[in-house]
Coordinates of N, CA, C and O and ligand atoms in Angstrom, one line a residue:
M279 N 31.3 98.8 184.1 CA 30.2 99.8 183.9 C 30.8 101.2 184.0 O 31.7 101.5 184.8
V280 N 30.5 102.0 183.0 CA 31.1 103.4 183.0 C 30.0 104.4 183.4 O 28.9 104.5 182.8
K281 N 30.3 105.1 184.5 CA 29.4 106.2 185.0 C 30.0 107.5 184.6 O 31.2 107.8 184.8
A282 N 29.2 108.4 184.1 CA 29.6 109.7 183.7 C 28.8 110.8 184.4 O 27.6 110.5 184.8
I283 N 29.4 111.9 184.6 CA 28.6 113.0 185.1 C 28.6 114.1 184.0 O 29.5 114.3 183.2
F284 N 27.5 114.8 184.0 CA 27.3 116.0 183.1 C 27.1 117.2 184.0 O 26.0 117.4 184.5
P285 N 28.2 117.9 184.4 CA 28.1 119.0 185.3 C 27.8 120.3 184.7 O 28.1 120.6 183.6
G286 N 27.1 121.2 185.5 CA 26.9 122.6 185.0 C 26.0 123.3 186.0 O 25.6 122.8 187.0
S287 N 25.7 124.6 185.6 CA 24.9 125.4 186.4 C 23.4 125.2 186.2 O 22.6 125.3 187.1
F288 N 23.1 124.9 184.9 CA 21.7 124.7 184.5 C 20.7 125.8 185.1 O 19.8 125.4 185.8
D289 N 21.0 127.0 184.7 CA 20.2 128.1 185.3 C 19.4 128.8 184.1 O 19.8 130.0 183.8
P290 N 18.4 128.3 183.5 CA 17.9 127.0 183.7 C 18.4 126.0 182.6 O 19.0 126.4 181.7
I291 N 17.9 124.7 182.9 CA 18.2 123.7 181.8 C 17.4 124.1 180.5 O 16.3 124.6 180.6
H292 N 18.1 123.8 179.4 CA 17.4 124.1 178.1 C 17.6 122.9 177.1 O 18.4 121.9 177.5
Y293 N 17.1 123.0 175.9 CA 17.2 121.8 175.0 C 18.6 121.5 174.6 O 18.9 120.3 174.2
G294 N 19.5 122.4 174.6 CA 20.9 122.1 174.3 C 21.5 121.2 175.3 O 22.2 120.2 175.0
H295 N 21.2 121.5 176.6 CA 21.7 120.6 177.7 C 21.0 119.2 177.6 O 21.7 118.2 177.8
I296 N 19.8 119.2 177.3 CA 19.0 118.0 177.3 C 19.5 117.1 176.2 O 19.8 115.8 176.4
D297 N 19.9 117.7 175.1 CA 20.4 116.9 174.0 C 21.7 116.2 174.3 O 22.0 115.1 174.1
I298 N 22.6 117.0 175.0 CA 23.9 116.5 175.4 C 23.7 115.3 176.4 O 24.3 114.2 176.2
A299 N 22.8 115.5 177.4 CA 22.6 114.4 178.4 C 22.1 113.2 177.7 O 22.5 112.0 178.0
L300 N 21.1 113.3 176.8 CA 20.5 112.1 176.2 C 21.5 111.4 175.3 O 21.6 110.2 175.3
R301 N 22.4 112.2 174.6 CA 23.4 111.5 173.8 C 24.4 110.8 174.7 O 24.9 109.7 174.4
A302 N 24.8 111.5 175.8 CA 25.7 110.8 176.7 C 25.1 109.5 177.3 O 25.9 108.6 177.5
A303 N 23.8 109.5 177.5 CA 23.2 108.3 178.0 C 23.2 107.2 177.0 O 23.0 106.0 177.3
Q304 N 23.5 107.5 175.7 CA 23.7 106.4 174.7 C 25.1 105.8 174.7 O 25.4 104.8 174.2
L305 N 26.0 106.7 175.3 CA 27.4 106.2 175.3 C 27.8 105.5 176.6 O 28.7 104.7 176.7
F306 N 27.2 105.9 177.7 CA 27.6 105.5 179.0 C 26.5 104.7 179.7 O 25.3 104.9 179.5
D307 N 26.9 103.9 180.7 CA 25.8 103.1 181.4 C 24.9 103.9 182.3 O 23.8 103.7 182.5
E308 N 25.6 105.0 182.9 CA 24.8 105.8 183.8 C 25.3 107.2 183.6 O 26.5 107.5 183.6
V309 N 24.4 108.2 183.6 CA 24.8 109.6 183.5 C 24.1 110.3 184.6 O 22.9 110.2 184.8
V310 N 24.9 111.0 185.4 CA 24.4 111.9 186.5 C 24.5 113.3 186.1 O 25.6 113.8 185.8
V311 N 23.4 114.0 185.9 CA 23.4 115.4 185.6 C 23.7 116.0 187.0 O 22.9 115.9 187.9
A312 N 24.9 116.7 187.0 CA 25.3 117.2 188.3 C 25.2 118.8 188.4 O 25.8 119.5 187.6
V313 N 24.3 119.2 189.2 CA 24.0 120.6 189.3 C 24.9 121.3 190.3 O 24.8 121.0 191.6
Y314 N 25.7 122.2 189.8 CA 26.7 122.8 190.7 C 26.0 123.9 191.6 O 25.2 124.7 191.0
D315 N 26.2 123.9 192.9 CA 25.4 124.8 193.7 C 25.7 126.2 193.6 O 24.9 127.1 193.6
R316 N 27.0 126.5 193.6 CA 27.4 128.0 193.6 C 28.4 128.4 192.6 O 29.6 128.7 192.9
P317 N 28.0 128.4 191.3 CA 29.0 128.8 190.3 C 29.3 130.3 190.5 O 28.5 131.0 191.1
L318 N 30.4 130.8 189.9 CA 30.7 132.2 190.0 C 29.9 133.0 189.0 O 30.4 133.6 188.0
K319 N 28.6 132.9 189.1 CA 27.7 133.6 188.1 C 26.5 134.1 189.0 O 26.2 133.6 190.0
H320 N 25.8 135.1 188.4 CA 24.5 135.5 189.0 C 23.5 134.5 188.6 O 23.4 134.2 187.4
L321 N 22.8 133.9 189.5 CA 21.8 132.9 189.2 C 20.4 133.5 189.4 O 20.2 134.3 190.3
I322 N 19.4 133.0 188.7 CA 18.0 133.3 189.0 C 17.3 132.3 189.8 O 16.3 132.5 190.4
F323 N 17.8 131.0 189.7 CA 17.1 129.9 190.4 C 18.1 129.4 191.5 O 19.3 129.3 191.3
S324 N 17.5 129.0 192.6 CA 18.3 128.4 193.7 C 18.8 127.0 193.3 O 18.2 126.4 192.3
P325 N 19.8 126.4 194.0 CA 20.2 125.1 193.7 C 19.0 124.1 193.7 O 18.9 123.3 192.7
E326 N 18.1 124.2 194.6 CA 17.0 123.3 194.7 C 16.1 123.4 193.6 O 15.5 122.5 193.0
E327 N 15.8 124.7 193.1 CA 15.0 124.9 192.0 C 15.6 124.4 190.7 O 14.9 123.8 189.9
R328 N 16.9 124.6 190.6 CA 17.5 124.1 189.3 C 17.5 122.6 189.3 O 17.3 122.0 188.2
I329 N 17.8 122.0 190.4 CA 17.7 120.5 190.5 C 16.3 120.0 190.1 O 16.2 119.1 189.3
A330 N 15.3 120.6 190.7 CA 13.9 120.2 190.4 C 13.6 120.3 188.9 O 12.9 119.5 188.3
L331 N 14.0 121.4 188.3 CA 13.7 121.6 186.8 C 14.5 120.5 186.0 O 13.9 120.0 185.0
V332 N 15.7 120.2 186.4 CA 16.5 119.2 185.7 C 15.8 117.8 185.9 O 15.6 117.0 185.0
E333 N 15.4 117.5 187.2 CA 14.7 116.2 187.4 C 13.5 116.0 186.6 O 13.3 115.0 186.0
E334 N 12.7 117.1 186.5 CA 11.5 117.0 185.7 C 11.8 116.7 184.2 O 11.1 116.0 183.6
A335 N 12.9 117.3 183.7 CA 13.3 117.1 182.3 C 13.6 115.7 182.0 O 13.5 115.2 180.9
F336 N 14.1 114.9 183.0 CA 14.6 113.6 182.7 C 13.8 112.5 183.4 O 14.2 111.4 183.5
R337 N 12.7 113.0 183.9 CA 11.8 112.0 184.7 C 11.5 110.7 183.9 O 11.2 110.8 182.8
G338 N 11.8 109.6 184.6 CA 11.5 108.3 183.9 C 12.6 107.8 183.0 O 12.5 106.6 182.5
H339 N 13.6 108.6 182.8 CA 14.8 108.1 182.0 C 15.6 107.0 182.8 O 16.0 107.3 183.9
P340 N 15.7 105.8 182.2 CA 16.3 104.7 183.0 C 17.8 105.0 183.3 O 18.3 104.4 184.3
R341 N 18.5 105.8 182.6 CA 20.0 105.9 182.9 C 20.4 107.3 183.3 O 21.6 107.5 183.4
I342 N 19.5 108.2 183.4 CA 19.9 109.6 183.8 C 19.3 109.9 185.1 O 18.1 109.8 185.4
S343 N 20.2 110.3 186.0 CA 19.7 110.8 187.4 C 20.3 112.1 187.6 O 21.1 112.7 186.8
V344 N 19.9 112.8 188.6 CA 20.2 114.2 188.9 C 20.7 114.3 190.4 O 20.1 113.7 191.3
M345 N 21.8 115.0 190.5 CA 22.3 115.3 191.9 C 22.9 116.7 192.0 O 23.4 117.2 191.0
G346 N 22.8 117.3 193.1 CA 23.4 118.6 193.3 C 24.8 118.3 193.9 O 25.0 117.3 194.5
Y347 N 25.7 119.2 193.7 CA 27.0 119.1 194.3 C 27.7 120.4 194.6 O 27.3 121.5 194.0
S348 N 28.7 120.4 195.4 CA 29.4 121.6 195.7 C 30.9 121.2 195.7 O 31.2 120.0 195.8
G349 N 31.8 122.2 195.6 CA 33.2 121.9 195.6 C 33.7 121.4 194.3 O 33.1 121.7 193.2
L350 N 34.9 120.8 194.3 CA 35.5 120.4 193.0 C 34.8 119.3 192.3 O 34.3 118.3 192.9
T351 N 34.6 119.5 191.0 CA 33.9 118.5 190.1 C 34.6 117.1 190.2 O 33.9 116.1 190.3
V352 N 35.9 117.1 190.1 CA 36.6 115.8 190.2 C 36.4 115.1 191.5 O 36.4 113.9 191.6
E353 N 36.3 115.9 192.6 CA 36.1 115.3 193.9 C 34.7 114.6 194.0 O 34.5 113.6 194.5
F354 N 33.7 115.3 193.3 CA 32.4 114.8 193.3 C 32.4 113.5 192.5 O 31.8 112.5 192.9
C355 N 33.2 113.4 191.4 CA 33.3 112.2 190.6 C 33.8 111.0 191.5 O 33.3 109.9 191.5
H356 N 34.8 111.4 192.3 CA 35.4 110.3 193.2 C 34.4 109.8 194.2 O 34.3 108.7 194.5
Q357 N 33.7 110.8 194.7 CA 32.6 110.5 195.7 C 31.6 109.5 195.2 O 31.2 108.6 195.9
I358 N 31.2 109.7 194.0 CA 30.1 108.9 193.5 C 30.6 107.7 192.5 O 29.8 107.0 191.9
G359 N 31.9 107.6 192.4 CA 32.4 106.6 191.5 C 32.3 106.8 190.0 O 32.1 105.8 189.3
A360 N 32.3 108.1 189.6 CA 32.1 108.4 188.1 C 33.6 108.4 187.5 O 34.5 109.0 188.2
Q361 N 33.7 107.9 186.3 CA 35.0 107.9 185.6 C 35.1 109.0 184.6 O 36.2 109.3 184.1
V362 N 34.0 109.6 184.2 CA 34.0 110.5 183.0 C 33.2 111.8 183.3 O 32.2 111.7 184.0
I363 N 33.8 112.9 182.9 CA 33.0 114.1 182.9 C 32.6 114.5 181.4 O 33.5 114.6 180.6
V364 N 31.3 114.7 181.2 CA 30.9 115.1 179.9 C 30.6 116.5 179.9 O 30.0 117.1 180.8
R365 N 31.0 117.2 178.8 CA 30.7 118.6 178.6 C 30.2 118.8 177.2 O 30.5 118.0 176.3
G366 N 29.5 119.9 177.0 CA 29.0 120.2 175.6 C 29.8 121.4 175.0 O 30.3 122.3 175.7
L367 N 30.0 121.3 173.7 CA 30.7 122.4 173.0 C 29.8 123.0 172.0 O 29.3 122.3 171.1
R368 N 29.8 124.4 172.0 CA 29.0 125.1 171.0 C 29.9 125.8 170.1 O 30.2 125.4 168.9
V369 N 30.5 126.9 170.5 CA 31.3 127.7 169.7 C 32.8 127.6 170.1 O 33.1 126.9 171.1
F370 N 33.7 128.2 169.4 CA 35.1 128.1 169.6 C 35.5 128.5 171.0 O 36.4 127.9 171.6
S371 N 34.9 129.6 171.6 CA 35.2 130.0 172.9 C 34.9 129.0 173.9 O 35.6 128.9 174.9
D372 N 33.9 128.2 173.7 CA 33.6 127.1 174.6 C 34.8 126.1 174.7 O 35.2 125.7 175.7
F373 N 35.4 125.9 173.5 CA 36.5 125.0 173.4 C 37.7 125.4 174.3 O 38.3 124.7 175.0
E374 N 38.0 126.7 174.2 CA 39.1 127.3 175.0 C 38.9 127.1 176.5 O 39.8 126.6 177.2
N375 N 37.7 127.4 176.9 CA 37.4 127.2 178.3 C 37.4 125.7 178.7 O 38.0 125.4 179.8
E376 N 36.8 124.9 177.9 CA 36.8 123.4 178.3 C 38.2 122.8 178.2 O 38.5 122.0 179.0
F377 N 39.0 123.3 177.3 CA 40.4 122.8 177.2 C 41.1 123.1 178.4 O 41.8 122.3 179.0
R378 N 41.0 124.4 178.9 CA 41.7 124.8 180.1 C 41.2 124.0 181.3 O 42.0 123.5 182.1
M379 N 39.9 123.8 181.4 CA 39.3 123.1 182.5 C 39.7 121.6 182.5 O 40.0 121.0 183.5
A380 N 39.7 121.1 181.3 CA 40.1 119.6 181.2 C 41.5 119.4 181.6 O 41.8 118.4 182.4
L381 N 42.4 120.3 181.3 CA 43.8 120.2 181.7 C 44.0 120.3 183.2 O 44.7 119.6 183.8
A382 N 43.3 121.3 183.7 CA 43.3 121.5 185.2 C 42.8 120.3 185.9 O 43.3 119.8 186.9
N383 N 41.6 119.8 185.4 CA 41.1 118.6 186.0 C 42.0 117.4 185.9 O 42.1 116.6 186.9
R384 N 42.7 117.3 184.8 CA 43.6 116.1 184.7 C 44.7 116.2 185.6 O 45.2 115.2 186.2
R385 N 45.2 117.5 185.9 CA 46.3 117.7 186.9 C 45.8 117.2 188.3 O 46.5 116.6 189.0
L386 N 44.5 117.5 188.6 CA 44.0 117.2 189.9 C 43.6 115.7 190.0 O 43.7 115.1 191.1
A387 N 43.1 115.2 188.9 CA 42.6 113.8 189.0 C 42.9 113.1 187.6 O 41.9 113.0 186.8
P388 N 44.1 112.5 187.4 CA 44.4 111.9 186.2 C 43.5 110.7 185.8 O 43.5 110.2 184.7
D389 N 42.8 110.2 186.8 CA 41.9 109.0 186.6 C 40.6 109.3 186.0 O 39.9 108.5 185.5
I390 N 40.3 110.6 185.9 CA 39.0 111.1 185.4 C 39.1 111.5 183.9 O 40.0 112.4 183.6
E391 N 38.3 111.0 183.0 CA 38.4 111.4 181.6 C 37.4 112.5 181.3 O 36.3 112.4 181.8
M392 N 37.7 113.5 180.5 CA 36.7 114.4 180.0 C 36.3 114.1 178.6 O 37.2 113.9 177.7
V393 N 35.0 114.1 178.4 CA 34.5 113.8 177.0 C 33.6 115.0 176.6 O 32.7 115.4 177.3
M394 N 34.0 115.6 175.4 CA 33.2 116.7 174.9 C 32.3 116.3 173.8 O 32.8 115.6 172.8
L395 N 31.1 116.6 173.8 CA 30.1 116.3 172.7 C 29.8 117.7 172.1 O 29.5 118.7 172.7
I396 N 29.9 117.6 170.8 CA 29.6 118.8 170.0 C 28.0 119.0 169.9 O 27.3 118.0 169.7
T397 N 27.6 120.2 170.1 CA 26.2 120.6 170.1 C 25.5 120.2 168.7 O 26.2 120.1 167.7
N398 N 24.2 119.9 168.8 CA 23.5 119.8 167.6 C 23.4 121.2 166.9 O 23.2 122.1 167.6
E399 N 23.4 121.2 165.6 CA 23.4 122.5 164.9 C 22.3 123.4 165.4 O 22.5 124.6 165.6
E400 N 21.1 122.8 165.6 CA 19.9 123.7 165.9 C 20.1 124.3 167.3 O 19.4 125.2 167.7
H401 N 21.1 123.8 168.1 CA 21.2 124.4 169.5 C 22.5 125.2 169.6 O 22.8 125.6 170.7
T402 N 23.1 125.5 168.5 CA 24.4 126.2 168.6 C 24.4 127.6 169.3 O 25.3 127.9 170.1
F403 N 23.3 128.3 169.1 CA 23.1 129.6 169.7 C 22.6 129.6 171.1 O 22.6 130.6 171.8
L404 N 22.2 128.4 171.6 CA 21.4 128.3 172.8 C 22.2 128.3 174.1 O 23.2 127.5 174.2
S405 N 21.9 129.2 175.0 CA 22.6 129.3 176.3 C 21.6 129.6 177.3 O 20.6 130.2 177.0
S406 N 21.9 129.3 178.6 CA 20.9 129.8 179.6 C 20.8 131.3 179.7 O 19.7 131.8 180.0
T407 N 21.9 132.0 179.4 CA 21.8 133.4 179.4 C 20.9 133.9 178.3 O 20.0 134.8 178.6
T408 N 20.9 133.4 177.1 CA 20.0 133.8 176.1 C 18.5 133.5 176.5 O 17.7 134.4 176.3
V409 N 18.4 132.4 177.0 CA 17.0 132.0 177.5 C 16.5 133.0 178.6 O 15.4 133.5 178.5
R410 N 17.4 133.3 179.5 CA 17.0 134.2 180.6 C 16.7 135.6 180.0 O 15.7 136.2 180.4
E411 N 17.5 136.0 179.1 CA 17.3 137.4 178.6 C 16.0 137.5 177.8 O 15.2 138.4 178.0
I412 N 15.7 136.4 176.9 CA 14.5 136.5 176.2 C 13.3 136.4 177.1 O 12.3 137.2 177.0
A413 N 13.4 135.5 178.1 CA 12.2 135.3 179.0 C 12.0 136.6 179.8 O 10.9 137.0 180.1
S414 N 13.1 137.2 180.2 CA 12.9 138.4 181.0 C 12.2 139.6 180.3 O 11.6 140.5 180.9
L415 N 12.3 139.5 178.9 CA 11.7 140.6 178.1 C 10.3 140.1 177.6 O 9.8 140.7 176.7
G416 N 9.9 139.0 178.1 CA 8.6 138.5 177.7 C 8.5 137.7 176.4 O 7.4 137.5 175.8
G417 N 9.7 137.3 175.8 CA 9.8 136.6 174.5 C 9.4 135.2 174.7 O 9.4 134.6 175.8
D418 N 9.2 134.5 173.5 CA 8.7 133.1 173.5 C 10.0 132.2 173.6 O 10.8 132.2 172.6
V419 N 10.1 131.4 174.6 CA 11.2 130.5 174.7 C 10.8 129.1 174.6 O 11.5 128.1 174.9
S420 N 9.6 128.8 174.0 CA 9.0 127.5 173.9 C 9.8 126.6 173.0 O 9.7 125.3 173.2
T421 N 10.6 127.1 172.1 CA 11.5 126.2 171.2 C 12.8 125.9 171.9 O 13.6 125.2 171.4
M422 N 13.1 126.6 173.0 CA 14.4 126.5 173.7 C 14.4 125.7 175.0 O 15.5 125.2 175.4
V423 N 13.3 125.7 175.6 CA 13.2 125.0 177.0 C 11.9 124.2 177.0 O 10.9 124.5 176.4
P424 N 11.9 123.1 177.8 CA 10.6 122.3 178.0 C 9.5 123.3 178.7 O 9.9 124.2 179.3
P425 N 8.3 122.9 178.5 CA 7.2 123.7 179.1 C 7.3 124.0 180.5 O 7.0 125.2 181.0
H426 N 7.8 123.1 181.3 CA 7.8 123.3 182.8 C 8.9 124.4 183.1 O 8.7 125.1 184.1
V427 N 9.9 124.5 182.3 CA 11.0 125.5 182.5 C 10.5 126.8 182.1 O 10.7 127.9 182.8
A428 N 9.7 126.9 180.9 CA 9.2 128.1 180.5 C 8.2 128.7 181.5 O 8.2 129.9 181.8
E429 N 7.4 127.8 182.2 CA 6.5 128.3 183.2 C 7.3 128.9 184.4 O 7.0 129.9 185.0
A430 N 8.4 128.2 184.8 CA 9.2 128.6 185.9 C 9.8 129.9 185.7 O 9.9 130.8 186.5
L431 N 10.3 130.1 184.4 CA 10.9 131.4 184.1 C 9.9 132.5 184.1 O 10.1 133.6 184.7
E432 N 8.7 132.3 183.6 CA 7.6 133.3 183.6 C 7.3 133.7 185.0 O 7.3 134.9 185.4
A433 N 7.2 132.7 185.9 CA 6.8 133.0 187.3 C 8.0 133.8 188.0 O 7.7 134.7 188.7
R434 N 9.2 133.3 187.7 CA 10.4 134.0 188.3 C 10.5 135.5 187.9 O 10.7 136.4 188.7
F435 N 10.3 135.7 186.6 CA 10.5 137.1 186.1 C 9.3 138.0 186.6 O 9.5 139.2 186.8
A436 N 8.1 137.4 186.7 CA 7.0 138.2 187.2 C 7.3 138.6 188.6 O 7.2 139.8 189.0
Q437 N 7.9 137.6 189.4 CA 8.2 137.9 190.8 C 9.3 138.9 190.9 O 9.3 139.9 191.7
M438 N 10.3 138.8 190.0 CA 11.5 139.7 190.0 C 11.1 141.1 189.6 O 11.6 142.1 190.1
S439 N 10.2 141.2 188.7 CA 9.8 142.6 188.2 C 9.0 143.3 189.3 O 9.0 144.5 189.5
E440 N 8.2 142.4 190.0 CA 7.5 143.1 191.2 C 8.4 143.6 192.2 O 8.2 144.7 192.7
S441 N 9.5 142.9 192.5 CA 10.4 143.3 193.5 C 11.6 144.2 192.9 O 12.5 144.5 193.5
Q442 N 11.5 144.4 191.5 CA 12.4 145.3 190.8 C 13.9 144.7 190.9 O 14.8 145.5 191.0
Q443 N 14.0 143.4 190.9 CA 15.4 142.9 191.0 C 16.1 142.8 189.6 O 17.3 142.7 189.5
W444 N 15.3 142.7 188.6 CA 15.8 142.4 187.3 C 16.8 143.5 186.8 O 17.8 143.2 186.2
S445 N 16.6 144.7 187.1 CA 17.4 145.8 186.7 C 18.8 145.6 187.1 O 19.8 146.1 186.5
H446 N 19.1 144.8 188.2 CA 20.5 144.7 188.7 C 21.2 143.5 187.9 O 22.3 143.2 188.2
M447 N 20.4 142.8 187.1 CA 21.0 141.6 186.5 C 21.2 141.6 185.0 O 21.0 140.6 184.4
K448 N 21.5 142.7 184.4 CA 21.5 142.8 183.0 C 22.8 142.1 182.4 O 22.7 141.5 181.4
S449 N 23.9 142.2 183.1 CA 25.1 141.6 182.5 C 25.5 140.2 183.0 O 26.2 140.1 183.9
L450 N 24.8 139.3 182.5 CA 25.0 137.9 183.0 C 25.9 137.2 182.0 O 25.8 137.5 180.8
R451 N 26.8 136.4 182.4 CA 27.5 135.5 181.5 C 27.1 134.1 181.7 O 26.7 133.7 182.8
D452 N 27.4 133.3 180.7 CA 27.0 131.9 180.8 C 28.2 131.0 181.2 O 29.2 131.2 180.6
Ligands
ADP294 P1 28.6 125.9 183.3 O1 28.4 127.0 184.2 O2 29.3 124.7 183.8 O3 29.1 126.3 181.9 P2 26.0 125.5 181.9 O4 24.8 125.1 182.6 O5 26.1 126.9 181.3 O6 27.1 125.3 183.1 O7 26.5 124.5 180.8 C1 26.6 123.1 181.2 C2 27.3 122.4 180.0 O8 26.4 122.4 178.9 C3 28.6 123.0 179.5 O9 29.4 122.0 179.1 C4 28.1 123.8 178.3 O10 29.1 124.0 177.3 C5 27.0 122.9 177.8 N1 26.1 123.6 176.9 C6 25.4 124.7 177.2 N2 24.6 125.1 176.2 C7 24.8 124.1 175.2 C8 24.2 123.9 173.9 N3 23.4 124.8 173.4 N4 24.6 122.9 173.2 C9 25.5 122.0 173.8 N5 26.0 122.1 175.0 C10 25.7 123.2 175.7

């Protein structure tokens, strides 16, 4: 049995992520969508909120589960007995990052294999940053995220604009 993890920040989860996880579930017996608790990024959702949004996206799927984690991704793989790390690739710059990370991970844990899945054409431009930016300006993200995520974004930005937090968060990277 091959168990894979699909790790990421998922701030928030969008259709590009969902597509990769669903395709991974056709390749592996079990896929754990692993929500990293503290990436070096500014986040708008807490780890618990991001996990809840991911759980809702895959509710009822027989081979996809969701877990939060902290620390090294390869350590998390060892803890839960996963042999594969799945990542998604959109543009060439993703490849450079993933290539570096894959080599570093192999140095740390040669027993873990990294598998990259190329995005579907329609999701090439899609990133959590783009989704957050559009949602923060009141744009329509319904083709980019499931309805429950769109609702969570609307509520979060309404809350943030009341407390005027958004002005500090213009330069986000994905
Ligand atoms: P991270 O902080 O680890 O990059 P993200 O949540 O931004 O976390 O992304 C998680 C994974 O999903 C990464 O492998 C990323 O390349 C992939 N990904 C993000 N957007 C897309 C997309 N539109 N199509 C395919 N893969 C994607």
